[in-house]
């Protein structure tokens, strides 16, 4: 099961976050900081799967964006890795180019879906 989805830029700023389990706000900021630090500090030669606390992190880098998904131990890492790629392909087709400006539009869409 997917626990959270993050989009992060190379500077470590969270551009989009979506949680599928309840996590308190103060714990979210600490979790995001640790997850971002773990993913951004890895080289391109290292594996895109990280065991972190009681779950796994699967991430992919596209230009200046890192997409990170937190999953439980029973989830298939390769399936989530491909899910990230499919998500980016859909964004690319829909918006023609996935860049930071597109994220502002996505933030608005996600905030409207919460209403």
mmCIF file of C-alpha atoms in Angstrom, residues 5-107:
data_model
loop_
_atom_site.group_PDB
_atom_site.id
_atom_site.type_symbol
_atom_site.label_atom_id
_atom_site.label_comp_id
_atom_site.label_asym_id
_atom_site.label_seq_id
_atom_site.Cartn_x
_atom_site.Cartn_y
_atom_site.Cartn_z
ATOM 1 C CA UNK A 5 3.742 10.588 -2.525
ATOM 2 C CA UNK A 6 6.212 13.476 -2.684
ATOM 3 C CA UNK A 7 7.543 15.709 -5.448
ATOM 4 C CA UNK A 8 10.730 17.452 -4.443
ATOM 5 C CA UNK A 9 13.060 19.782 -6.339
ATOM 6 C CA UNK A 10 16.865 19.527 -6.263
ATOM 7 C CA UNK A 11 17.059 22.174 -3.543
ATOM 8 C CA UNK A 12 15.086 19.874 -1.240
ATOM 9 C CA UNK A 13 11.865 21.870 -1.295
ATOM 10 C CA UNK A 14 8.675 19.840 -1.271
ATOM 11 C CA UNK A 15 6.599 20.897 -4.254
ATOM 12 C CA UNK A 16 3.754 18.436 -3.756
ATOM 13 C CA UNK A 17 2.884 16.013 -0.984
ATOM 14 C CA UNK A 18 -0.006 13.625 -0.706
ATOM 15 C CA UNK A 19 -0.503 11.306 2.281
ATOM 16 C CA UNK A 20 -2.748 8.260 2.211
ATOM 17 C CA UNK A 21 -2.491 7.627 5.948
ATOM 18 C CA UNK A 22 -3.002 10.141 8.714
ATOM 19 C CA UNK A 23 0.292 11.740 9.744
ATOM 20 C CA UNK A 24 0.403 14.727 12.080
ATOM 21 C CA UNK A 25 1.667 17.965 10.553
ATOM 22 C CA UNK A 26 4.783 18.225 12.741
ATOM 23 C CA UNK A 27 5.683 14.603 11.958
ATOM 24 C CA UNK A 28 5.145 15.242 8.233
ATOM 25 C CA UNK A 29 7.769 17.966 8.149
ATOM 26 C CA UNK A 30 10.293 15.789 9.983
ATOM 27 C CA UNK A 31 9.483 12.788 7.774
ATOM 28 C CA UNK A 32 9.782 14.828 4.582
ATOM 29 C CA UNK A 33 13.103 16.330 5.676
ATOM 30 C CA UNK A 34 14.592 12.907 6.420
ATOM 31 C CA UNK A 35 13.207 11.300 3.260
ATOM 32 C CA UNK A 36 14.455 14.152 1.083
ATOM 33 C CA UNK A 37 17.893 14.014 2.689
ATOM 34 C CA UNK A 38 18.104 10.250 2.079
ATOM 35 C CA UNK A 39 17.053 10.455 -1.574
ATOM 36 C CA UNK A 40 18.959 13.569 -2.645
ATOM 37 C CA UNK A 41 22.218 12.392 -1.092
ATOM 38 C CA UNK A 42 22.341 9.243 -3.229
ATOM 39 C CA UNK A 43 24.245 9.086 -6.498
ATOM 40 C CA UNK A 44 22.684 8.094 -9.816
ATOM 41 C CA UNK A 45 24.582 4.789 -9.667
ATOM 42 C CA UNK A 46 22.807 3.685 -6.494
ATOM 43 C CA UNK A 47 19.540 1.779 -6.332
ATOM 44 C CA UNK A 48 16.287 3.766 -6.274
ATOM 45 C CA UNK A 49 14.861 1.681 -3.423
ATOM 46 C CA UNK A 50 15.655 2.548 0.191
ATOM 47 C CA UNK A 51 14.562 0.740 3.337
ATOM 48 C CA UNK A 52 13.559 3.465 5.775
ATOM 49 C CA UNK A 53 12.135 2.805 9.240
ATOM 50 C CA UNK A 54 9.045 0.579 8.844
ATOM 51 C CA UNK A 55 8.539 1.230 5.121
ATOM 52 C CA UNK A 56 10.378 1.500 1.807
ATOM 53 C CA UNK A 57 11.105 4.520 -0.332
ATOM 54 C CA UNK A 58 10.974 4.297 -4.110
ATOM 55 C CA UNK A 59 12.165 7.354 -5.991
ATOM 56 C CA UNK A 60 12.955 8.534 -9.490
ATOM 57 C CA UNK A 61 14.630 11.690 -10.723
ATOM 58 C CA UNK A 62 13.351 13.630 -13.722
ATOM 59 C CA UNK A 63 15.500 16.679 -14.504
ATOM 60 C CA UNK A 64 15.202 18.873 -11.392
ATOM 61 C CA UNK A 65 12.382 16.868 -9.786
ATOM 62 C CA UNK A 66 12.509 13.853 -7.511
ATOM 63 C CA UNK A 67 9.337 11.812 -7.157
ATOM 64 C CA UNK A 68 9.336 9.773 -3.961
ATOM 65 C CA UNK A 69 6.764 7.185 -2.929
ATOM 66 C CA UNK A 70 6.643 5.633 0.525
ATOM 67 C CA UNK A 71 5.264 2.089 0.524
ATOM 68 C CA UNK A 72 4.817 -0.690 3.057
ATOM 69 C CA UNK A 73 7.089 -3.735 3.173
ATOM 70 C CA UNK A 74 4.751 -5.979 1.160
ATOM 71 C CA UNK A 75 4.476 -3.724 -1.901
ATOM 72 C CA UNK A 76 6.382 -4.497 -5.102
ATOM 73 C CA UNK A 77 9.121 -1.889 -5.584
ATOM 74 C CA UNK A 78 9.395 -2.343 -9.350
ATOM 75 C CA UNK A 79 5.655 -1.870 -9.812
ATOM 76 C CA UNK A 80 5.806 1.417 -7.881
ATOM 77 C CA UNK A 81 8.928 2.453 -9.832
ATOM 78 C CA UNK A 82 6.979 1.987 -13.062
ATOM 79 C CA UNK A 83 3.932 3.721 -11.564
ATOM 80 C CA UNK A 84 6.078 6.809 -11.017
ATOM 81 C CA UNK A 85 7.230 6.697 -14.635
ATOM 82 C CA UNK A 86 3.671 6.284 -15.926
ATOM 83 C CA UNK A 87 2.538 9.203 -13.770
ATOM 84 C CA UNK A 88 5.244 11.432 -15.286
ATOM 85 C CA UNK A 89 4.342 10.276 -18.804
ATOM 86 C CA UNK A 90 0.699 11.202 -18.239
ATOM 87 C CA UNK A 91 1.699 14.620 -16.895
ATOM 88 C CA UNK A 92 4.018 15.104 -19.846
ATOM 89 C CA UNK A 93 1.293 14.257 -22.370
ATOM 90 C CA UNK A 94 -1.348 16.341 -20.609
ATOM 91 C CA UNK A 95 0.778 19.421 -19.880
ATOM 92 C CA UNK A 96 3.304 18.918 -22.720
ATOM 93 C CA UNK A 97 6.242 19.481 -20.359
ATOM 94 C CA UNK A 98 6.581 18.602 -16.683
ATOM 95 C CA UNK A 99 8.283 21.564 -15.034
ATOM 96 C CA UNK A 100 7.949 23.513 -11.808
ATOM 97 C CA UNK A 101 5.216 25.777 -13.219
ATOM 98 C CA UNK A 102 3.115 22.689 -13.848
ATOM 99 C CA UNK A 103 3.411 21.829 -10.176
ATOM 100 C CA UNK A 104 1.600 25.012 -9.212
ATOM 101 C CA UNK A 105 -1.322 23.896 -11.360
ATOM 102 C CA UNK A 106 -1.181 20.433 -9.795
ATOM 103 C CA UNK A 107 -1.229 21.938 -6.312
#
